[in-house]
Short mmCIF file of C-alpha atoms in Angstrom, two decimals:
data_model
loop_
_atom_site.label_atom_id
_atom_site.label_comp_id
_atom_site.label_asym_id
_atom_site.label_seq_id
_atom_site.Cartn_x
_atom_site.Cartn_y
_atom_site.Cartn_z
CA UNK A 12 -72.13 129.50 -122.26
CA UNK A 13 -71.69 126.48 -125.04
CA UNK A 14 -74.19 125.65 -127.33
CA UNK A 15 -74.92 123.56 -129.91
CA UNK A 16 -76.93 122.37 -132.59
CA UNK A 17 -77.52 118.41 -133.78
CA UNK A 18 -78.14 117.32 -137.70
CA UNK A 19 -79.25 114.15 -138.12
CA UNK A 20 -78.52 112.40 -141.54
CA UNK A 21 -80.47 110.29 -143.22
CA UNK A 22 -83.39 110.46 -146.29
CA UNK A 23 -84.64 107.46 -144.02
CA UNK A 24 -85.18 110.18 -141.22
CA UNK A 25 -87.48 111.99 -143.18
CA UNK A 26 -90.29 109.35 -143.95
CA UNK A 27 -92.64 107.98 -141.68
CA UNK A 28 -91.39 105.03 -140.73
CA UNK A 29 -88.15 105.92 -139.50
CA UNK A 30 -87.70 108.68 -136.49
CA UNK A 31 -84.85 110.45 -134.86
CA UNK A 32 -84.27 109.12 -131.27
CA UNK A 33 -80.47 109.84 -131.38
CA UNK A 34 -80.81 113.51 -130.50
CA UNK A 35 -81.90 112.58 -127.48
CA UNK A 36 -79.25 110.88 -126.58
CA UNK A 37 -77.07 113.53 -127.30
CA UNK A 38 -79.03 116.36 -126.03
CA UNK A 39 -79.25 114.38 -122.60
CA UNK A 40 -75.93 114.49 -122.42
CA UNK A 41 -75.01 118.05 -123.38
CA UNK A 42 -76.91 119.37 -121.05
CA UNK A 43 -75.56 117.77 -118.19
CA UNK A 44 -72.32 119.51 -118.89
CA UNK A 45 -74.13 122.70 -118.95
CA UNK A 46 -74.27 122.92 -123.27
CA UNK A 47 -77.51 124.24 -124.58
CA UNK A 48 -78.84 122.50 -127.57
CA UNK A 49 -80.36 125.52 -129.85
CA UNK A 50 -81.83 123.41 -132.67
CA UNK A 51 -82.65 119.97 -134.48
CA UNK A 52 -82.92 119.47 -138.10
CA UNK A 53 -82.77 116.27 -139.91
CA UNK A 54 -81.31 116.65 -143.70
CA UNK A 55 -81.17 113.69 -146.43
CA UNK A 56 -78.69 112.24 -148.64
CA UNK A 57 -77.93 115.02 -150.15
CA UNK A 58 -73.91 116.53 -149.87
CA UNK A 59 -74.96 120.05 -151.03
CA UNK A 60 -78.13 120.31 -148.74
CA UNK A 61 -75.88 119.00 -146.12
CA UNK A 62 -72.85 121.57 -146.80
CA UNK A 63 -74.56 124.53 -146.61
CA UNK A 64 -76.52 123.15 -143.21
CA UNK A 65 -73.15 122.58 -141.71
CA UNK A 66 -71.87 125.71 -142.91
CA UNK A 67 -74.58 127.58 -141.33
CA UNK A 68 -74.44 125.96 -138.01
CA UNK A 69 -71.21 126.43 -137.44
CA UNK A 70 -72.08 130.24 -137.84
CA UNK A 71 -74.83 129.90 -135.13
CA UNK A 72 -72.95 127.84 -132.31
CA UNK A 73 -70.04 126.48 -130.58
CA UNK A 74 -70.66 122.53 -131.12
CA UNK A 75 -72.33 120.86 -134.19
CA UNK A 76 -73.52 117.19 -133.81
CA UNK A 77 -73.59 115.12 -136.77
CA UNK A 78 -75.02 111.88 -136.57
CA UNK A 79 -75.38 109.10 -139.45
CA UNK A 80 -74.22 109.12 -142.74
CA UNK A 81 -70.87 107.33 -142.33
CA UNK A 82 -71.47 103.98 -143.98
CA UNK A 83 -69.61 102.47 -146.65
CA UNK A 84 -72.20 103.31 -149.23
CA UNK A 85 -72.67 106.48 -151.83
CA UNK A 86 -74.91 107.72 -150.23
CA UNK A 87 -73.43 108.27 -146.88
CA UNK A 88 -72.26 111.65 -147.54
CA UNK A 89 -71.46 112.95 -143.95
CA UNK A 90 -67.44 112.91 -144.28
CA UNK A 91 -67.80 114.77 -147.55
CA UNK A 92 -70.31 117.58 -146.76
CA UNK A 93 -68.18 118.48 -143.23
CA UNK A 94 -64.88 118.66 -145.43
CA UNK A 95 -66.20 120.68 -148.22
CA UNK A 96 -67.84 122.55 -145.51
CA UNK A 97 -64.71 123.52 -143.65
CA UNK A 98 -62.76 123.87 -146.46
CA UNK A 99 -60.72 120.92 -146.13
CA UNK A 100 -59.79 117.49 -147.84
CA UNK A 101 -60.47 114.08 -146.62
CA UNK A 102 -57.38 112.16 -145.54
CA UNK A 103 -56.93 108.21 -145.74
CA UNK A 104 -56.09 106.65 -142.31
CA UNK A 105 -53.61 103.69 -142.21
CA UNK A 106 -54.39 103.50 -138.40
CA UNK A 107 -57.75 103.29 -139.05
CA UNK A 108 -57.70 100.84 -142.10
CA UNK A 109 -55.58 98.53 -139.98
CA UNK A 110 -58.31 99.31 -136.94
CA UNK A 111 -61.17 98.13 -139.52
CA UNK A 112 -58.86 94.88 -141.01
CA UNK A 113 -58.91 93.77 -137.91
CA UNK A 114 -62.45 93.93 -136.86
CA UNK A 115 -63.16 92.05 -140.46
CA UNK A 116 -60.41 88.99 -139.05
CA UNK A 117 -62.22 88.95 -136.23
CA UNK A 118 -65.46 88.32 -137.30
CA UNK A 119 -63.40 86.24 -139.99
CA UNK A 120 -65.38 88.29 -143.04
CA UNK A 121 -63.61 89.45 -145.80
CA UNK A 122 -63.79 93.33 -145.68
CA UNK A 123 -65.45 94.81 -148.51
CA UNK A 124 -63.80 97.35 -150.64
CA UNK A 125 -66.60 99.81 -150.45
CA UNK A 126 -65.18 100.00 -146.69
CA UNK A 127 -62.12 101.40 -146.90
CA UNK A 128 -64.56 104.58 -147.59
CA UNK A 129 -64.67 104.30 -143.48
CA UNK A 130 -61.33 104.85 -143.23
CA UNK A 131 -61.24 108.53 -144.53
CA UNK A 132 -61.03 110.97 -141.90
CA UNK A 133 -61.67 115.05 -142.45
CA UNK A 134 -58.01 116.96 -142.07
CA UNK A 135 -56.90 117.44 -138.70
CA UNK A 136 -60.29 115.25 -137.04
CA UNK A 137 -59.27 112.96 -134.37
CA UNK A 138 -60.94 109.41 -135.34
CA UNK A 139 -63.49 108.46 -132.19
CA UNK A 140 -63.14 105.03 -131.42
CA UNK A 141 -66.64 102.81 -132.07
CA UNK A 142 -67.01 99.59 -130.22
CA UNK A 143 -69.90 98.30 -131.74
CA UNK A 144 -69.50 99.32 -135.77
CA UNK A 145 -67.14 100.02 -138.91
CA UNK A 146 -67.64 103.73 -138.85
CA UNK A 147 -65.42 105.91 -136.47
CA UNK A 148 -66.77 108.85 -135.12
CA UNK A 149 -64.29 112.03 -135.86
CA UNK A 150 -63.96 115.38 -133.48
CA UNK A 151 -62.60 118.44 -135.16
CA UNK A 152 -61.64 121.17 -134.03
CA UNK A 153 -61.65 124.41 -136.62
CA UNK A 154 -60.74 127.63 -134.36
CA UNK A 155 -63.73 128.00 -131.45
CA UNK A 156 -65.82 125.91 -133.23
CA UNK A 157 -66.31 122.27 -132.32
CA UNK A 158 -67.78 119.64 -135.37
CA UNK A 159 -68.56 115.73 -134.78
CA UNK A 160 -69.24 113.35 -137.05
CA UNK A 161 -71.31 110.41 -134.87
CA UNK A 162 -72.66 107.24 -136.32
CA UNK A 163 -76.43 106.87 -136.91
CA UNK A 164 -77.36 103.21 -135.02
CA UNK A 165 -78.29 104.56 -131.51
CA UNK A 166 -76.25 101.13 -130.10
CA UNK A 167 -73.09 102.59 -131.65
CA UNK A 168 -73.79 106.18 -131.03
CA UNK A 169 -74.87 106.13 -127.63
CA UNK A 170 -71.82 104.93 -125.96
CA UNK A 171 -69.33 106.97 -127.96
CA UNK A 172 -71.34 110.36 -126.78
CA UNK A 173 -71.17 108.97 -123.13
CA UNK A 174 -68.00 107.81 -123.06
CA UNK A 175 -66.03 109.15 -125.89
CA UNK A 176 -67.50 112.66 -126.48
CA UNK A 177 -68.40 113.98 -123.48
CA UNK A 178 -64.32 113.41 -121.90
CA UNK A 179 -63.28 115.15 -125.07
CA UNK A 180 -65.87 118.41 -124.70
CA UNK A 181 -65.51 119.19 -120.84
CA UNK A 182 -61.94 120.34 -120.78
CA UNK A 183 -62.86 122.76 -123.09
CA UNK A 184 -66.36 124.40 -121.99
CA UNK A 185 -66.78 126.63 -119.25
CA UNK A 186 -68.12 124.39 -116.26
CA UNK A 187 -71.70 124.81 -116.25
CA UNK A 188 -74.48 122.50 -115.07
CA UNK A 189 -78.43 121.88 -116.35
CA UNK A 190 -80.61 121.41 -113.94
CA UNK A 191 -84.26 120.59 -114.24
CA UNK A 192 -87.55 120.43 -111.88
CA UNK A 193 -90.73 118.79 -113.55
CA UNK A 194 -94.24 118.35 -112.36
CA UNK A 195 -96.73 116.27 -114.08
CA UNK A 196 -100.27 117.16 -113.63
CA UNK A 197 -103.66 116.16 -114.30
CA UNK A 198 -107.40 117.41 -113.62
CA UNK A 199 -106.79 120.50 -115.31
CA UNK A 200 -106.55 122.06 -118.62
CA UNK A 201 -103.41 123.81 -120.18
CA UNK A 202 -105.00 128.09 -120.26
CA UNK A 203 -106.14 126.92 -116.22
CA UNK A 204 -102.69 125.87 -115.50
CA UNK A 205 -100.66 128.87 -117.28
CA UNK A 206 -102.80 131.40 -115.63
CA UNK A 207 -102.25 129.87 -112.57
CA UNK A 208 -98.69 129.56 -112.54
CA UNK A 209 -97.76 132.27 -115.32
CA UNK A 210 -97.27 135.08 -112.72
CA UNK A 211 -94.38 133.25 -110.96
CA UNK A 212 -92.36 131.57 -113.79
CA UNK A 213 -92.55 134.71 -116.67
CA UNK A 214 -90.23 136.70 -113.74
CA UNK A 215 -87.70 134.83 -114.75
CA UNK A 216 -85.11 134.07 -117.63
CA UNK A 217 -84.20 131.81 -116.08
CA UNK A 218 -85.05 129.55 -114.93
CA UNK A 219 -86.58 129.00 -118.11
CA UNK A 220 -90.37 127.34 -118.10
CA UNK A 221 -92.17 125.02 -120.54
CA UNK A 222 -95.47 123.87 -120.66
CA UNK A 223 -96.55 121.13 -122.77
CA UNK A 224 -99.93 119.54 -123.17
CA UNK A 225 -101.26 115.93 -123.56
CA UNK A 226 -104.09 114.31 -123.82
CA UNK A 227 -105.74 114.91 -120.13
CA UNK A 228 -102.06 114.95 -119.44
CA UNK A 229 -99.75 118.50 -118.24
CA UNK A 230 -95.55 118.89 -118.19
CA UNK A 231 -94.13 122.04 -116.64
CA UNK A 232 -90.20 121.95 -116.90
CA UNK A 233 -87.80 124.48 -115.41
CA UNK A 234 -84.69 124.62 -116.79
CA UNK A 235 -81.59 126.35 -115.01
CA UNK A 236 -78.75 126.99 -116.43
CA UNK A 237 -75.76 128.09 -114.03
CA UNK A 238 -72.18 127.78 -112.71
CA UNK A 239 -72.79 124.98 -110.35
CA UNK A 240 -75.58 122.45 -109.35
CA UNK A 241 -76.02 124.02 -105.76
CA UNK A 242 -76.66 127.26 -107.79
CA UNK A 243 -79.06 125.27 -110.01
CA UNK A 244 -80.76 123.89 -107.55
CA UNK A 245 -81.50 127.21 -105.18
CA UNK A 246 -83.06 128.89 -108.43
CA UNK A 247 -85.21 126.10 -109.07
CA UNK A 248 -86.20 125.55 -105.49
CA UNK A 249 -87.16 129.94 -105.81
CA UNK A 250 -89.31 129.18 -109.02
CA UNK A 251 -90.52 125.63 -108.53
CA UNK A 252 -91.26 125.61 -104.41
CA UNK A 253 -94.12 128.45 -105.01
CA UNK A 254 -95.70 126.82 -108.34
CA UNK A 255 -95.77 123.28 -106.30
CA UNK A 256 -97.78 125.46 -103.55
CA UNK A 257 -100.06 126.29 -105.95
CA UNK A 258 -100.61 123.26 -108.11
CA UNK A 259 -100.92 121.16 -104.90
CA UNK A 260 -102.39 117.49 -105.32
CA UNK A 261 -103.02 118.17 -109.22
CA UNK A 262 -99.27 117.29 -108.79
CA UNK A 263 -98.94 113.53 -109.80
CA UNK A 264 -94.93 113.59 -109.94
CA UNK A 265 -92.23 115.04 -110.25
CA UNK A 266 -90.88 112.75 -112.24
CA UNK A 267 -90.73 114.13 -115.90
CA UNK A 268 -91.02 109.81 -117.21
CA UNK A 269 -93.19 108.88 -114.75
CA UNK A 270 -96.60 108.17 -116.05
CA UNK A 271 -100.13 108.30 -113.97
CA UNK A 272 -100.30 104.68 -113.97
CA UNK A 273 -97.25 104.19 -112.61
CA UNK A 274 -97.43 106.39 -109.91
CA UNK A 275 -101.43 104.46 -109.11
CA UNK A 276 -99.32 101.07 -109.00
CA UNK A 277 -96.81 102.55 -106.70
CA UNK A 278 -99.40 103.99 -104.39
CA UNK A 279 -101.14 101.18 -104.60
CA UNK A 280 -98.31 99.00 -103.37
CA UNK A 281 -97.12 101.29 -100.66
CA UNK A 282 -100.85 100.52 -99.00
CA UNK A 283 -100.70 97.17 -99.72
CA UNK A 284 -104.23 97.95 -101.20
CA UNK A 285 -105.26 95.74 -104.53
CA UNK A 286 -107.75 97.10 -107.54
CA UNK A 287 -110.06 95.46 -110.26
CA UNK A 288 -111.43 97.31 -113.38
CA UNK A 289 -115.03 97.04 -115.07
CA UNK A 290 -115.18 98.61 -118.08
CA UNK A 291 -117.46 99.42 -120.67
CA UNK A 292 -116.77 102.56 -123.23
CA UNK A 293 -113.20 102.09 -122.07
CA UNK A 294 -112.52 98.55 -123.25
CA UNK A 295 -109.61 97.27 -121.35
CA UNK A 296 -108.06 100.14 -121.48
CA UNK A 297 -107.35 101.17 -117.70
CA UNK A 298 -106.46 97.78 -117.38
CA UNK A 299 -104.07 97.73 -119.92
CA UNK A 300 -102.03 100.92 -118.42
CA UNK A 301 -102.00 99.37 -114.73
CA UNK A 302 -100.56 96.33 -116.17
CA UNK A 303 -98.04 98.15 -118.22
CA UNK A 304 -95.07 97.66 -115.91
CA UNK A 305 -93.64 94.69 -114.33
CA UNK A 306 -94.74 93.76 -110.70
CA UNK A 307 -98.34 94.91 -111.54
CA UNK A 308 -99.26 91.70 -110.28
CA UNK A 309 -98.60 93.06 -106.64
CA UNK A 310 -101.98 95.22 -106.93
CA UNK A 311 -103.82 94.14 -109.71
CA UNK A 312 -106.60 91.39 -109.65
CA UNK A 313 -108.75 90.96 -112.72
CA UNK A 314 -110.34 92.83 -115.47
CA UNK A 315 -114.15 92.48 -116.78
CA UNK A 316 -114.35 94.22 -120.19
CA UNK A 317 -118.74 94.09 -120.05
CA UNK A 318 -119.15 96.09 -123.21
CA UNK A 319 -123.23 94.26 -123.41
CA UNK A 320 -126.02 95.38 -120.95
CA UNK A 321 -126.36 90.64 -120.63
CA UNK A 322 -122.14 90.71 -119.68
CA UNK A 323 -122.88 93.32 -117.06
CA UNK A 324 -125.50 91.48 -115.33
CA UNK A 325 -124.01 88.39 -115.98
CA UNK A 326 -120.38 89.33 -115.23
CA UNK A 327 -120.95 91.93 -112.36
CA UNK A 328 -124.19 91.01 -111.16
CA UNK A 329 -125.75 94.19 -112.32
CA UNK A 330 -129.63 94.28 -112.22
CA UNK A 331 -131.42 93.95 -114.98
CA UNK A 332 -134.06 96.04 -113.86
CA UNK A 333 -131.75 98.58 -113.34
CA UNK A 334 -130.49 98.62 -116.26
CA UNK A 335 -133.51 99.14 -118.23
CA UNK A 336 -134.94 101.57 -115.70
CA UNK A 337 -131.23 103.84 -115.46
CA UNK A 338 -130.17 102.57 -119.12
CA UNK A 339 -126.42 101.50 -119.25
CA UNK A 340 -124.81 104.94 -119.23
CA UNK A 341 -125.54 105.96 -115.90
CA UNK A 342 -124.55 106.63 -112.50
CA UNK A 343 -126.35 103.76 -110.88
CA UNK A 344 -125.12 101.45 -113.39
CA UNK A 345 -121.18 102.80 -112.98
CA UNK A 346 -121.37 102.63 -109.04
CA UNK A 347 -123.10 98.67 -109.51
CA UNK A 348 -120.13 98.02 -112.36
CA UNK A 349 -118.21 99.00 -109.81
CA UNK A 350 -119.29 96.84 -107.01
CA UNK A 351 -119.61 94.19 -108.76
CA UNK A 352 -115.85 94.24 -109.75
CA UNK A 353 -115.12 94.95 -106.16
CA UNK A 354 -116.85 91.96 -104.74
CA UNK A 355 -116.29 89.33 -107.32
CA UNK A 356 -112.36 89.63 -107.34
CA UNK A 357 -111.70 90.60 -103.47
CA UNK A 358 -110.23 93.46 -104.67
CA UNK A 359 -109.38 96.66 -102.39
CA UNK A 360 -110.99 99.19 -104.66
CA UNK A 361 -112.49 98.49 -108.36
CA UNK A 362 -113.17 101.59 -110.60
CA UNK A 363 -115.61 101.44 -113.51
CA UNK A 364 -116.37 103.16 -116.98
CA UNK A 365 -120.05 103.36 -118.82
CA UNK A 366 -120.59 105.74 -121.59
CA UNK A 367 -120.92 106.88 -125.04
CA UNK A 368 -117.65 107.46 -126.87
CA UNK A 369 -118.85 108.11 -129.84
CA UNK A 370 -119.16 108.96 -132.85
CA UNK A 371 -122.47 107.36 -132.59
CA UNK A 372 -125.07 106.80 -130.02
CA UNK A 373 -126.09 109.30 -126.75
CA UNK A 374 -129.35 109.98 -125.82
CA UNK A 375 -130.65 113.60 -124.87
CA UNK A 376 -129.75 113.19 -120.98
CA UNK A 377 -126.30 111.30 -121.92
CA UNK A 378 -125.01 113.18 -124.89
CA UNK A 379 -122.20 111.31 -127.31
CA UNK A 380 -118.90 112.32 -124.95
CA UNK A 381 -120.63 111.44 -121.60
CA UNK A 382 -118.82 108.99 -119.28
CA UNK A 383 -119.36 107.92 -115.57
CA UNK A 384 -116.70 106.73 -113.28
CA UNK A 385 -117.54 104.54 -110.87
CA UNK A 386 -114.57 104.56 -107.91
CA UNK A 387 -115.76 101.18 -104.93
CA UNK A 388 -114.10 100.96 -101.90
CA UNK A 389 -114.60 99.01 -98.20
CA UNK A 390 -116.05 102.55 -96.50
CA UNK A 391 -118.00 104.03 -99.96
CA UNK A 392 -118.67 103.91 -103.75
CA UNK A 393 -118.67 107.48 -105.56
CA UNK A 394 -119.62 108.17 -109.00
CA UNK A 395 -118.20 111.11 -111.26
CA UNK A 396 -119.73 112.05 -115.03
CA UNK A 397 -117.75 114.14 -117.61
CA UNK A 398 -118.48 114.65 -121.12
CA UNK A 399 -115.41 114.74 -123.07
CA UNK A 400 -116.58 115.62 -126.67
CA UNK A 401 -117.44 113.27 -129.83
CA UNK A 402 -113.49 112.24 -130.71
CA UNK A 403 -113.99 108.58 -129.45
CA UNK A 404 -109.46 108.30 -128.95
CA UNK A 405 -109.48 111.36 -126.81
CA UNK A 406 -112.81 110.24 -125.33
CA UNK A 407 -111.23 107.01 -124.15
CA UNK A 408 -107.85 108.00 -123.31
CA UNK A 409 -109.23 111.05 -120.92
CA UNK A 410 -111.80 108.52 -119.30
CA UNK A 411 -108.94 106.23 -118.39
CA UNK A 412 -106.97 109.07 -117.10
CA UNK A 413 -109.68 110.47 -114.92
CA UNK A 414 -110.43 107.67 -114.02
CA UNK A 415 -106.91 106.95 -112.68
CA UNK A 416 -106.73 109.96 -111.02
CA UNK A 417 -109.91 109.15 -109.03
CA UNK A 418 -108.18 106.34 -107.27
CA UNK A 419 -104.82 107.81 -107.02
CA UNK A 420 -106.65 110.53 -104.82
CA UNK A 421 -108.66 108.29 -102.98
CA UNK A 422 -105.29 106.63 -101.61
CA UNK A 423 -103.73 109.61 -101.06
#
């Protein structure tokens, strides 16, 4: 079984501003032709630091990934570092330097001399052809170990990987597949859902199983690794077919990229059904995520952000005498925000937020963390309170998500 490890290049990589995204590119990729990727480190600018990290993951796996660090500048020390780190000199490519000239003519630009420094390739690399830049990748070859040298700009990298690395690796890895099953869940917290599920999944190397938390938001991915996809697939189906049993409707998708609004807006199309929002604590901010993706126009109708006690009586016809006798944060004022949304825009169902998310305000009844969700529709209006704690971010986002949920239950 291959594995391999990716170093990504780059004192750029290691500030805020600037993140890795490549990896996933390549990691995608690997492990659809059954390669394991072991580790990720991003190094600087620096040969020496760079040597010894080649050096010394070329003593842990089969395949090393380099990406970035083959500009035309000083400081792009990638060809360097994997030379001096197999022991071998860097070669000057006619081919190459003719390959470059002509990209230059081209574009008619003179070519620089600093980029003839593109034109060096390791001993014994084959140069990877790159579509879209100056810098050629390189594949070498030193014994059973496989090292590749990768630009850093993901439109230059990605399509070598697809279509230039990946032909090169599968003739010579065992055939192997990666298969994984996800499930995304919400209503639950993370120690709930690994106690639940813990007694099926820890029988098992493999599949392997991760489970990573979000805000009001679970992942569980099974990996398998095996000869063939049908293999794959009968080992998930074993592991995954009795957690799915168990997790039930908490079960959003089983898509690993599929969001909770998404999978509202697809419901919500499938019914033909339409929604409105009235928010308070929330702010927009359910709104916001139904409108995230194109074609929520099919389902969604308006938005009333009433943060005042005057914009929900003026806005959403809420009482005034109810909201001095309940006060704003309440469960009679959520199901009337609701309403109100539902009747004004003609919408199928209208779900509203009222509460305190902090870190000011509450009162003794409504502590700072308390929200009600309001959930209207044609046969009944139901009300839900929660108290999510004093951090007003995780306050919001878990009201939103809730309050998501609420619906995407109701139409299920």
């Amino acid at each position: 079984m291959a594995n391999a490890e990716i170093i990504a290049i780059g004192s750029e990589l290691l500030t805020p501003q600037r993140i890795d995204t490549n990896s996933l590119t390549i990691t995608e990729q690997l492990n659809a032709i059954g390669v394991e990727v072991h580790r990720k480190q991003v190094i600087g600018d620096d040969r020496a630091r760079l040597t010894e990290a080649i050096r010394e993951a070329l003593n842990r796996v089969d395949i090393v990934i380099l990406s970035g660090g083959l500009g035309p500048t000083e400081d792009d020390v990638t060809r360097d570092a994997a030379a001096a780190a197999l022991g071998r000199s860097l070669v000057h490519s006619l081919e190459q330097e003719a390959i470059l000239q002509a990209r230059f003519d081209r574009l008619r630009r003179k070519m620089a001399e600093n980029n003839r420094r593109q034109t060096y390739l390791v001993e014994g690399a084959e140069a990877v052809p790159n579509g879209n830049g100056t810098a050629p990748g390189q594949f070498i070859q030193a014994g059973e170990k496989i090292l590749i040298l990768l630009p850093g700009p993901p439109r230059e990298l990605k399509p070598m990987v697809i279509n230039e690395i990946i032909p090169r690796l599968k003739p010579l890895l065992p055939k192997e597949v990666i298969k994984v099953r996800s499930f995304r869940i919400t209503g639950m917290g993370e120690s709930d859902l690994d106690a639940l599920i813990a007694p099926i999944y820890s029988r098992y190397e493999n599949p392997s199983t991760t489970v990573l938390a979000g805000v009001g938001d679970l992942w569980v991915h099974l990996r398998a690794r095996c000869r063939t996809g049908a293999e794959a697939d009968a080992l998930l189906g074993e592991v995954g077919d009795p957690i799915a049993a168990l997790l039930g409707d908490r079960v959003y998708t089983t898509d690993a990229e599929e969001p909770l609004e998404q999978v509202v807006g697809n419901l919500l199309r499938k019914h033909k059904a339409t929604v409105a929002t009235a928010e308070s604590c929330t702010g927009g901010l359910i709104a916001t995520r139904l409108t995230e993706y194109p074609g929520s126009s099919d389902f969604f109708l308006a938005s009333f952000v009433t943060y005042s006690d005057a914009q929900k009586a003026k806005l959403l016809g809420v009482k005034g005498e109810l909201l001095a006798q309940c006060g704003a944060v309440s469960e009679s004022v959520a199901a009337a925000m609701a309403e109100g949304a539902r009747s004004r825009s003609g919408a199928t169902y209208a779900l509203s937020t009222t509460g305190f998310s902090g870190p000011d305000g509450g009162t003794e009844q409504n502590p700072v963390g308390t929200v009600y969700i309001g959930l209207a529709s044609e046969d009944s209006t139901k009300v839900i309170r929660l108290h999510f704690g004093s951090d007003r971010y995780r306050h919001r986002l878990l009201s939103t998500q809730f309050a998501l949920d609420m619906l995407r239950r109701k139409l299920l």
